[in-house]
Amino acid sequence: MPTTTAALTLRRGAARVLIDNWTGTSTVPSRSLYPHQWSWDSAFIAIGLRHLSVRRAQQELESLLAAQWADGRIPHIVFNAAVPHDAYFPSPDFWQSSRAGHATGAPTAPETSGIVQPPVHALAAWLVHEADPAESARRGFLHRLYPRLAAWHDYLHTRRALGDGALVAVVHPWEPGMDNSPCWDKALQRVEPAPPEAFRRADLNHGHPSDRPTDLDYGRYVRLATDYREAGYDDRTAPHQFAVEDPAFNTLLIVSELALGKMAQELGRANGPHLARADELTRQLIGRLWDAKAGIFRVRDLTDGTLVDESSVSGLIPLMIPQLPNDIADQLCQTLSGPRFNAPSTQLVPSYDLNGPAFAPLRYWRGPAWFNTSWLIERGLRSHGKHSCADRLRQGFLADAGRSDFAEYIDPSTGAARGARNFSWTAALTLDLLCTDGADTKEFSP
């Protein structure tokens, strides 16, 4: 627990953000730009909330899973019916989940989106359980969440294994959580954008256009989501003009399979299938996405079968995998500390290669340094014994979180706060780093 005056002040500030963004059943990412519940945001938020209230952390995940589809998918947005539909686009009127997704298992209420986000939920649930095992057992937390999380993973393994191996694919740029990463540009060029009159962006009401994805990108996002909706959100029949294997998405599935193995063991069930899946996914991740020459994992475009020649933070997140071979972990650390990702004004990890042709220091996932991905990498560094690097990243994270008013992300060139302020996952992960100092990152080490 934090003891210095500065740390206690930072903890109080982070706690205030989470209290202010609490809706009564879940936490919004920000009161302005993101007024609903987001999938991977809630997982990160629960990880931080466990240090304030285990019960509230459990509720954060439980409220998200209450909107799970019958086919197992966890939607990337759960809409708050009390929020006006024009407050965010795409709205419930666009996704039409209860109608368009009826055959694939969408709930009648609440309304949700039809796509997904990275599967960090089982890791979050296990960490919440570990924060107070007695309270978890009293409420039957693992007993209730384990089958839902297992169904979520089954959906990914059965409906999203679109390539030649076990890796799962994302079918929309919003699904990996890194919406406008340059890693998607090549695949998106094949997509005819929706006409401008087909949508009205609400994000520009709160975010500066220079920070946000372009109108052309948005038109392509809308086209892909519309086509998926018209296919009934059925992965067996949807056209999937965009389908890629992303290293971060698959890494989080691996780590969450290991977490499901821990849960299964705790519940007296067989953990072997989860460990076997994690091993096979790790083997496939290395075989299909590792670029030894570049020292980073790449995205694979499933339309043409090629690796995308772009370097993003997604390719560093496999450091989280405890069974990653030491030589690969060492190469990733060299890449992390080298000129491509060593930002001049922050210890946080830029979202894209600083020397890359598409680098843009202000534009969302095309350069800015994000707190959640840096938290994942800090955890990965510790799991491989890289404690000095992890300490630097942790110290920079906490310093930037405090001085930026818990910003959404940071300009890596100047260190200026960008995006929303009082951002929930920034506050939550600040709490986690203040309270754990890497102590629980050895959970899944061999």
Short mmCIF file of C-alpha atoms in Angstrom, two decimals:
data_model
loop_
_atom_site.label_atom_id
_atom_site.label_comp_id
_atom_site.label_asym_id
_atom_site.label_seq_id
_atom_site.Cartn_x
_atom_site.Cartn_y
_atom_site.Cartn_z
CA MET A 1 0.00 0.00 0.00
CA PRO A 2 1.23 3.56 -0.69
CA THR A 3 2.82 5.26 2.31
CA THR A 4 4.46 8.48 1.12
CA THR A 5 2.44 11.69 1.00
CA ALA A 6 2.74 11.88 -2.80
CA ALA A 7 1.59 8.28 -3.21
CA LEU A 8 -1.34 8.77 -0.85
CA THR A 9 -2.39 11.90 -2.76
CA LEU A 10 -2.18 9.98 -6.04
CA ARG A 11 -4.21 7.14 -4.56
CA ARG A 12 -6.92 9.52 -3.36
CA GLY A 13 -7.08 11.14 -6.79
CA ALA A 14 -7.37 7.80 -8.57
CA ALA A 15 -10.05 6.62 -6.16
CA ARG A 16 -12.01 9.83 -6.75
CA VAL A 17 -12.01 9.23 -10.52
CA LEU A 18 -13.48 5.74 -10.07
CA ILE A 19 -16.06 6.97 -7.58
CA ASP A 20 -17.12 9.80 -9.87
CA ASN A 21 -17.37 7.51 -12.93
CA TRP A 22 -19.42 4.84 -11.13
CA THR A 23 -22.99 4.57 -12.45
CA GLY A 24 -24.42 2.33 -9.74
CA THR A 25 -23.76 -0.93 -11.56
CA SER A 26 -20.57 -0.29 -13.53
CA THR A 27 -17.97 2.37 -14.38
CA VAL A 28 -17.90 4.51 -17.52
CA PRO A 29 -14.47 5.09 -19.09
CA SER A 30 -15.13 8.84 -18.99
CA ARG A 31 -18.18 10.97 -18.30
CA SER A 32 -17.81 12.88 -21.58
CA LEU A 33 -16.52 10.78 -24.46
CA TYR A 34 -17.52 7.26 -23.38
CA PRO A 35 -20.85 7.27 -21.48
CA HIS A 36 -21.56 3.50 -21.55
CA GLN A 37 -19.80 0.35 -20.34
CA TRP A 38 -16.85 -0.91 -22.40
CA SER A 39 -15.64 -4.49 -22.24
CA TRP A 40 -11.88 -4.35 -21.74
CA ASP A 41 -12.18 -1.08 -19.86
CA SER A 42 -14.30 -2.85 -17.24
CA ALA A 43 -11.68 -5.58 -16.89
CA PHE A 44 -8.92 -3.04 -16.23
CA ILE A 45 -11.21 -1.06 -13.94
CA ALA A 46 -11.99 -4.17 -11.88
CA ILE A 47 -8.25 -4.81 -11.46
CA GLY A 48 -7.92 -1.39 -9.83
CA LEU A 49 -11.20 -1.47 -7.93
CA ARG A 50 -10.09 -4.61 -6.07
CA HIS A 51 -7.84 -2.33 -4.01
CA LEU A 52 -10.77 -0.13 -2.98
CA SER A 53 -13.71 -2.53 -2.81
CA VAL A 54 -13.57 -6.18 -3.81
CA ARG A 55 -17.35 -6.25 -3.90
CA ARG A 56 -17.48 -3.37 -6.39
CA ALA A 57 -14.75 -4.98 -8.50
CA GLN A 58 -16.81 -8.15 -8.64
CA GLN A 59 -19.90 -6.15 -9.58
CA GLU A 60 -18.00 -4.45 -12.40
CA LEU A 61 -17.35 -7.80 -14.06
CA GLU A 62 -20.74 -9.26 -13.17
CA SER A 63 -22.58 -6.36 -14.80
CA LEU A 64 -20.58 -6.80 -18.00
CA LEU A 65 -21.19 -10.54 -18.13
CA ALA A 66 -24.91 -10.02 -17.58
CA ALA A 67 -24.94 -8.76 -21.19
CA GLN A 68 -23.09 -11.80 -22.59
CA TRP A 69 -24.62 -13.35 -25.69
CA ALA A 70 -25.81 -16.95 -25.73
CA ASP A 71 -23.07 -17.85 -28.22
CA GLY A 72 -20.51 -16.81 -25.58
CA ARG A 73 -19.32 -13.48 -26.94
CA ILE A 74 -18.86 -10.56 -24.58
CA PRO A 75 -19.88 -7.43 -26.52
CA HIS A 76 -17.53 -4.51 -26.61
CA ILE A 77 -20.20 -2.01 -25.46
CA VAL A 78 -23.11 -2.48 -23.07
CA PHE A 79 -25.43 0.47 -23.55
CA ASN A 80 -26.94 2.37 -20.64
CA ALA A 81 -30.63 2.82 -21.47
CA ALA A 82 -30.70 6.08 -19.49
CA VAL A 83 -28.18 7.75 -21.83
CA PRO A 84 -29.64 9.50 -24.91
CA HIS A 85 -28.95 7.57 -28.11
CA ASP A 86 -27.25 10.54 -29.77
CA ALA A 87 -24.67 10.82 -26.99
CA TYR A 88 -22.45 8.20 -28.64
CA PHE A 89 -22.07 6.79 -32.14
CA PRO A 90 -22.54 4.02 -33.10
CA SER A 91 -25.60 4.00 -30.88
CA PRO A 92 -27.98 1.15 -29.98
CA ASP A 93 -30.03 2.20 -33.02
CA PHE A 94 -27.07 1.37 -35.24
CA TRP A 95 -26.11 -1.98 -33.73
CA GLN A 96 -29.72 -3.21 -33.32
CA SER A 97 -28.35 -6.10 -31.29
CA SER A 98 -31.60 -7.49 -29.90
CA ARG A 99 -33.04 -7.71 -33.42
CA ALA A 100 -30.08 -8.34 -35.74
CA GLY A 101 -28.28 -10.56 -33.23
CA HIS A 102 -31.30 -12.55 -32.07
CA ALA A 103 -30.33 -15.73 -33.96
CA THR A 104 -26.75 -15.61 -32.66
CA GLY A 105 -27.75 -15.16 -29.04
CA ALA A 106 -27.95 -11.44 -28.31
CA PRO A 107 -29.94 -10.67 -25.15
CA THR A 108 -33.28 -8.91 -25.47
CA ALA A 109 -31.93 -6.36 -22.98
CA PRO A 110 -29.68 -4.52 -22.52
CA GLU A 111 -28.77 -3.39 -26.03
CA THR A 112 -25.14 -4.00 -26.91
CA SER A 113 -22.73 -3.76 -29.80
CA GLY A 114 -22.13 -6.88 -31.89
CA ILE A 115 -18.33 -6.96 -31.89
CA VAL A 116 -15.90 -7.83 -29.09
CA GLN A 117 -12.74 -6.54 -27.39
CA PRO A 118 -9.57 -8.21 -26.05
CA PRO A 119 -10.19 -11.11 -23.63
CA VAL A 120 -8.53 -9.77 -20.49
CA HIS A 121 -11.57 -10.61 -18.34
CA ALA A 122 -10.44 -13.94 -16.88
CA LEU A 123 -7.16 -12.40 -15.74
CA ALA A 124 -9.15 -9.60 -14.10
CA ALA A 125 -11.55 -12.05 -12.43
CA TRP A 126 -8.70 -14.12 -11.02
CA LEU A 127 -6.94 -11.05 -9.60
CA VAL A 128 -10.22 -9.87 -8.05
CA HIS A 129 -10.70 -13.30 -6.49
CA GLU A 130 -7.15 -13.31 -5.13
CA ALA A 131 -7.71 -9.91 -3.49
CA ASP A 132 -10.17 -11.50 -1.02
CA PRO A 133 -10.63 -15.25 -1.51
CA ALA A 134 -13.00 -15.51 1.48
CA GLU A 135 -15.36 -12.87 0.08
CA SER A 136 -15.11 -14.48 -3.34
CA ALA A 137 -16.05 -17.87 -1.91
CA ARG A 138 -18.87 -16.40 0.18
CA ARG A 139 -20.48 -14.85 -2.89
CA GLY A 140 -19.70 -17.78 -5.19
CA PHE A 141 -17.82 -15.37 -7.45
CA LEU A 142 -15.66 -17.90 -9.30
CA HIS A 143 -18.41 -20.49 -9.33
CA ARG A 144 -20.66 -18.06 -11.22
CA LEU A 145 -18.07 -16.42 -13.48
CA TYR A 146 -16.03 -19.45 -14.52
CA PRO A 147 -18.62 -20.99 -16.87
CA ARG A 148 -19.36 -17.62 -18.46
CA LEU A 149 -15.68 -16.90 -19.05
CA ALA A 150 -15.13 -20.42 -20.38
CA ALA A 151 -18.00 -19.87 -22.83
CA TRP A 152 -16.42 -16.58 -23.91
CA HIS A 153 -13.17 -18.33 -24.70
CA ASP A 154 -15.01 -21.15 -26.46
CA TYR A 155 -16.67 -18.59 -28.71
CA LEU A 156 -13.27 -17.19 -29.69
CA HIS A 157 -11.71 -20.61 -30.25
CA THR A 158 -14.60 -21.98 -32.32
CA ARG A 159 -15.98 -18.94 -34.18
CA ARG A 160 -12.89 -16.79 -34.59
CA ALA A 161 -10.19 -19.29 -35.58
CA LEU A 162 -10.34 -18.04 -39.15
CA GLY A 163 -6.74 -18.73 -40.20
CA ASP A 164 -4.75 -21.92 -40.60
CA GLY A 165 -4.07 -22.48 -36.90
CA ALA A 166 -5.35 -21.95 -33.39
CA LEU A 167 -4.92 -18.18 -33.26
CA VAL A 168 -8.13 -16.18 -33.10
CA ALA A 169 -8.94 -13.36 -35.50
CA VAL A 170 -10.45 -9.94 -35.04
CA VAL A 171 -12.96 -8.83 -37.68
CA HIS A 172 -13.19 -5.10 -37.00
CA PRO A 173 -10.48 -2.54 -36.09
CA TRP A 174 -12.34 -1.72 -32.88
CA GLU A 175 -12.01 -5.30 -31.62
CA PRO A 176 -8.29 -5.23 -30.71
CA GLY A 177 -8.98 -1.97 -28.83
CA MET A 178 -6.40 -0.09 -30.93
CA ASP A 179 -8.92 1.42 -33.29
CA ASN A 180 -6.88 3.26 -35.91
CA SER A 181 -3.51 1.52 -35.60
CA PRO A 182 -1.41 1.67 -38.78
CA CYS A 183 -1.39 -2.13 -38.57
CA TRP A 184 -4.92 -2.11 -40.02
CA ASP A 185 -4.28 0.31 -42.89
CA LYS A 186 -3.47 -2.27 -45.56
CA ALA A 187 -6.52 -4.40 -44.79
CA LEU A 188 -8.79 -1.36 -44.54
CA GLN A 189 -7.80 -0.12 -48.00
CA ARG A 190 -9.90 -2.97 -49.41
CA VAL A 191 -13.01 -1.71 -47.63
CA GLU A 192 -15.35 0.70 -49.44
CA PRO A 193 -16.25 3.35 -46.83
CA ALA A 194 -19.83 4.12 -45.94
CA PRO A 195 -20.92 7.48 -47.39
CA PRO A 196 -20.55 10.46 -45.04
CA GLU A 197 -24.32 10.93 -44.83
CA ALA A 198 -24.70 7.40 -43.43
CA PHE A 199 -23.38 8.38 -39.99
CA ARG A 200 -22.84 11.30 -37.64
CA ARG A 201 -19.82 11.13 -35.38
CA ALA A 202 -20.37 12.01 -31.73
CA ASP A 203 -16.72 11.62 -30.67
CA LEU A 204 -15.80 14.98 -32.22
CA ASN A 205 -18.15 16.71 -29.78
CA HIS A 206 -15.63 15.93 -27.05
CA GLY A 207 -12.36 15.15 -28.84
CA HIS A 208 -10.29 17.30 -31.20
CA PRO A 209 -10.28 16.07 -34.83
CA SER A 210 -6.46 15.94 -34.81
CA ASP A 211 -6.62 13.37 -32.00
CA ARG A 212 -9.33 11.14 -33.43
CA PRO A 213 -9.51 8.70 -36.37
CA THR A 214 -10.18 10.38 -39.72
CA ASP A 215 -13.59 10.53 -41.41
CA LEU A 216 -12.30 8.08 -44.03
CA ASP A 217 -11.34 5.59 -41.33
CA TYR A 218 -14.71 6.05 -39.68
CA GLY A 219 -16.51 5.40 -42.94
CA ARG A 220 -14.70 2.09 -43.23
CA TYR A 221 -15.46 1.18 -39.62
CA VAL A 222 -19.14 1.87 -40.26
CA ARG A 223 -19.13 -0.22 -43.45
CA LEU A 224 -17.59 -3.23 -41.68
CA ALA A 225 -19.99 -2.98 -38.74
CA THR A 226 -22.98 -2.60 -41.06
CA ASP A 227 -22.01 -5.68 -43.07
CA TYR A 228 -21.54 -7.70 -39.88
CA ARG A 229 -24.93 -6.56 -38.59
CA GLU A 230 -26.63 -7.46 -41.87
CA ALA A 231 -25.12 -10.95 -41.57
CA GLY A 232 -26.79 -11.28 -38.17
CA TYR A 233 -23.39 -11.09 -36.41
CA ASP A 234 -22.88 -14.69 -37.50
CA ASP A 235 -19.19 -15.45 -37.98
CA ARG A 236 -20.05 -18.49 -40.07
CA THR A 237 -21.74 -16.41 -42.79
CA ALA A 238 -20.40 -12.87 -42.37
CA PRO A 239 -18.16 -11.69 -45.26
CA HIS A 240 -15.31 -10.51 -42.98
CA GLN A 241 -13.60 -8.17 -45.43
CA PHE A 242 -11.30 -7.35 -42.51
CA ALA A 243 -9.78 -10.31 -40.64
CA VAL A 244 -6.38 -10.21 -38.92
CA GLU A 245 -4.52 -12.13 -36.25
CA ASP A 246 -3.36 -9.61 -33.65
CA PRO A 247 -0.54 -10.46 -31.22
CA ALA A 248 -1.96 -8.51 -28.25
CA PHE A 249 -5.45 -9.99 -28.57
CA ASN A 250 -4.05 -13.52 -28.69
CA THR A 251 -1.61 -12.82 -25.87
CA LEU A 252 -4.45 -11.74 -23.60
CA LEU A 253 -6.32 -14.90 -24.54
CA ILE A 254 -3.28 -16.96 -23.55
CA VAL A 255 -2.90 -15.21 -20.20
CA SER A 256 -6.63 -15.52 -19.56
CA GLU A 257 -6.56 -19.23 -20.39
CA LEU A 258 -3.91 -19.59 -17.69
CA ALA A 259 -6.21 -17.65 -15.36
CA LEU A 260 -9.10 -19.99 -16.22
CA GLY A 261 -6.78 -22.86 -15.37
CA LYS A 262 -6.24 -21.32 -11.93
CA MET A 263 -10.00 -20.92 -11.50
CA ALA A 264 -10.69 -24.47 -12.57
CA GLN A 265 -8.12 -25.76 -10.07
CA GLU A 266 -9.66 -23.63 -7.31
CA LEU A 267 -13.10 -25.04 -8.14
CA GLY A 268 -11.88 -28.64 -8.22
CA ARG A 269 -12.22 -28.96 -11.99
CA ALA A 270 -9.75 -30.08 -14.63
CA ASN A 271 -7.35 -27.34 -15.61
CA GLY A 272 -5.56 -29.34 -18.31
CA PRO A 273 -7.64 -28.11 -21.26
CA HIS A 274 -6.91 -24.47 -20.41
CA LEU A 275 -3.18 -25.09 -20.04
CA ALA A 276 -3.13 -27.04 -23.32
CA ARG A 277 -4.90 -24.20 -25.13
CA ALA A 278 -2.43 -21.67 -23.72
CA ASP A 279 0.51 -23.81 -24.85
CA GLU A 280 -0.88 -24.28 -28.36
CA LEU A 281 -1.73 -20.61 -28.74
CA THR A 282 1.79 -19.68 -27.62
CA ARG A 283 3.29 -22.08 -30.15
CA GLN A 284 1.12 -20.67 -32.93
CA LEU A 285 1.78 -17.06 -31.89
CA ILE A 286 5.51 -17.60 -32.23
CA GLY A 287 5.18 -19.63 -35.42
CA ARG A 288 2.80 -17.29 -37.21
CA LEU A 289 3.46 -13.78 -35.87
CA TRP A 290 7.04 -13.58 -34.57
CA ASP A 291 9.44 -11.56 -36.76
CA ALA A 292 12.90 -12.33 -35.41
CA LYS A 293 14.62 -9.93 -37.80
CA ALA A 294 12.52 -7.01 -36.57
CA GLY A 295 12.49 -8.17 -32.93
CA ILE A 296 8.73 -7.79 -32.62
CA PHE A 297 5.49 -9.70 -33.19
CA ARG A 298 3.55 -8.66 -36.29
CA VAL A 299 -0.11 -8.66 -37.30
CA ARG A 300 -1.08 -11.24 -39.93
CA ASP A 301 -3.57 -10.17 -42.61
CA LEU A 302 -5.71 -13.23 -43.27
CA THR A 303 -6.99 -11.98 -46.61
CA ASP A 304 -3.60 -12.34 -48.29
CA GLY A 305 -1.82 -14.37 -45.57
CA THR A 306 1.04 -11.90 -45.12
CA LEU A 307 2.59 -10.29 -42.09
CA VAL A 308 1.94 -6.55 -41.92
CA ASP A 309 5.16 -4.55 -42.08
CA GLU A 310 4.27 -2.20 -39.22
CA SER A 311 5.54 -2.17 -35.64
CA SER A 312 3.06 -1.33 -32.90
CA VAL A 313 2.77 -1.75 -29.16
CA SER A 314 0.62 -4.82 -29.85
CA GLY A 315 3.78 -6.64 -30.89
CA LEU A 316 5.43 -6.04 -27.50
CA ILE A 317 2.56 -7.25 -25.32
CA PRO A 318 3.49 -10.96 -25.74
CA LEU A 319 6.01 -10.23 -22.97
CA MET A 320 3.05 -11.10 -20.72
CA ILE A 321 3.28 -14.77 -21.69
CA PRO A 322 5.24 -16.51 -18.91
CA GLN A 323 6.30 -19.43 -21.13
CA LEU A 324 7.65 -17.16 -23.88
CA PRO A 325 11.19 -18.36 -24.72
CA ASN A 326 13.90 -16.31 -23.06
CA ASP A 327 15.57 -15.34 -26.31
CA ILE A 328 12.33 -13.84 -27.65
CA ALA A 329 11.68 -12.03 -24.37
CA ASP A 330 15.21 -10.60 -24.53
CA GLN A 331 14.69 -9.40 -28.10
CA LEU A 332 11.40 -7.75 -27.16
CA CYS A 333 13.13 -5.93 -24.31
CA GLN A 334 15.80 -4.69 -26.71
CA THR A 335 13.11 -3.42 -29.07
CA LEU A 336 11.27 -1.78 -26.18
CA SER A 337 14.37 0.12 -25.06
CA GLY A 338 15.56 0.96 -28.57
CA PRO A 339 14.83 4.00 -30.75
CA ARG A 340 11.48 2.74 -32.04
CA PHE A 341 9.72 2.74 -28.67
CA ASN A 342 11.88 4.79 -26.32
CA ALA A 343 9.90 8.05 -26.26
CA PRO A 344 11.71 11.32 -25.47
CA SER A 345 9.14 12.72 -23.03
CA THR A 346 7.55 9.76 -21.25
CA GLN A 347 8.46 6.32 -19.93
CA LEU A 348 5.12 5.05 -21.26
CA VAL A 349 5.33 2.92 -24.39
CA PRO A 350 4.22 4.63 -27.62
CA SER A 351 1.43 2.89 -29.48
CA TYR A 352 3.42 2.88 -32.72
CA ASP A 353 7.01 2.92 -33.91
CA LEU A 354 8.40 6.44 -33.35
CA ASN A 355 10.31 6.12 -36.64
CA GLY A 356 7.48 4.49 -38.56
CA PRO A 357 6.06 6.12 -41.70
CA ALA A 358 2.58 6.50 -40.18
CA PHE A 359 3.70 7.90 -36.80
CA ALA A 360 1.44 10.72 -35.59
CA PRO A 361 2.05 11.81 -31.99
CA LEU A 362 -1.49 13.07 -31.38
CA ARG A 363 -3.72 10.71 -33.36
CA TYR A 364 -5.16 8.08 -31.05
CA TRP A 365 -3.37 4.72 -31.68
CA ARG A 366 -0.95 6.02 -34.32
CA GLY A 367 1.66 7.24 -31.83
CA PRO A 368 0.31 8.34 -28.43
CA ALA A 369 1.43 6.40 -25.37
CA TRP A 370 -1.38 4.65 -23.49
CA PHE A 371 -1.53 3.67 -19.85
CA ASN A 372 -3.28 0.31 -20.22
CA THR A 373 -0.82 -1.13 -22.74
CA SER A 374 2.08 0.15 -20.64
CA TRP A 375 0.56 -1.62 -17.60
CA LEU A 376 0.43 -4.87 -19.59
CA ILE A 377 4.07 -4.49 -20.61
CA GLU A 378 5.17 -3.63 -17.06
CA ARG A 379 3.52 -6.83 -15.90
CA GLY A 380 5.20 -8.77 -18.70
CA LEU A 381 8.63 -7.39 -17.89
CA ARG A 382 8.28 -8.55 -14.28
CA SER A 383 7.14 -12.01 -15.31
CA HIS A 384 10.47 -12.39 -17.15
CA GLY A 385 12.58 -10.96 -14.33
CA LYS A 386 13.22 -7.62 -16.06
CA HIS A 387 12.63 -5.70 -12.86
CA SER A 388 14.80 -2.65 -13.53
CA CYS A 389 12.98 -1.98 -16.82
CA ALA A 390 9.65 -2.62 -15.10
CA ASP A 391 10.56 -0.20 -12.29
CA ARG A 392 11.33 2.59 -14.77
CA LEU A 393 8.07 2.00 -16.58
CA ARG A 394 6.12 1.91 -13.31
CA GLN A 395 7.68 5.14 -12.04
CA GLY A 396 6.99 6.90 -15.34
CA PHE A 397 3.43 5.60 -15.40
CA LEU A 398 2.67 6.94 -11.93
CA ALA A 399 4.32 10.29 -12.62
CA ASP A 400 2.41 10.78 -15.88
CA ALA A 401 -0.88 9.64 -14.38
CA GLY A 402 -0.64 12.20 -11.60
CA ARG A 403 0.50 15.19 -13.61
CA SER A 404 -1.96 14.54 -16.46
CA ASP A 405 -5.09 14.30 -14.31
CA PHE A 406 -5.36 10.62 -15.23
CA ALA A 407 -5.41 11.31 -18.96
CA GLU A 408 -6.54 8.83 -21.57
CA TYR A 409 -3.11 8.91 -23.24
CA ILE A 410 0.09 10.96 -23.59
CA ASP A 411 1.84 12.69 -26.49
CA PRO A 412 5.14 10.76 -26.60
CA SER A 413 6.99 13.70 -28.18
CA THR A 414 6.09 16.37 -25.60
CA GLY A 415 4.62 14.44 -22.68
CA ALA A 416 1.40 16.48 -22.90
CA ALA A 417 -1.86 14.91 -21.72
CA ARG A 418 -4.23 14.05 -24.56
CA GLY A 419 -7.70 12.64 -24.94
CA ALA A 420 -10.14 12.53 -22.03
CA ARG A 421 -9.10 13.40 -18.48
CA ASN A 422 -10.16 11.49 -15.35
CA PHE A 423 -10.06 8.34 -17.45
CA SER A 424 -11.13 5.27 -15.52
CA TRP A 425 -8.60 2.68 -16.59
CA THR A 426 -5.75 5.12 -16.06
CA ALA A 427 -6.97 5.69 -12.50
CA ALA A 428 -7.63 2.01 -11.88
CA LEU A 429 -4.24 0.84 -13.11
CA THR A 430 -2.56 3.63 -11.13
CA LEU A 431 -4.15 2.14 -8.02
CA ASP A 432 -2.92 -1.29 -9.01
CA LEU A 433 0.69 -0.18 -9.46
CA LEU A 434 0.60 1.78 -6.21
CA CYS A 435 -0.75 -1.17 -4.25
CA THR A 436 0.99 -4.18 -5.79
CA ASP A 437 4.38 -2.98 -7.07
CA GLY A 438 4.51 -6.08 -9.27
CA ALA A 439 3.92 -8.47 -6.38
CA ASP A 440 1.25 -10.56 -8.13
CA THR A 441 2.79 -10.79 -11.60
CA LYS A 442 4.33 -14.18 -10.82
CA GLU A 443 0.89 -15.82 -10.60
CA PHE A 444 1.26 -17.71 -13.85
CA SER A 445 5.02 -18.18 -14.02
CA PRO A 446 6.16 -21.73 -14.70
#
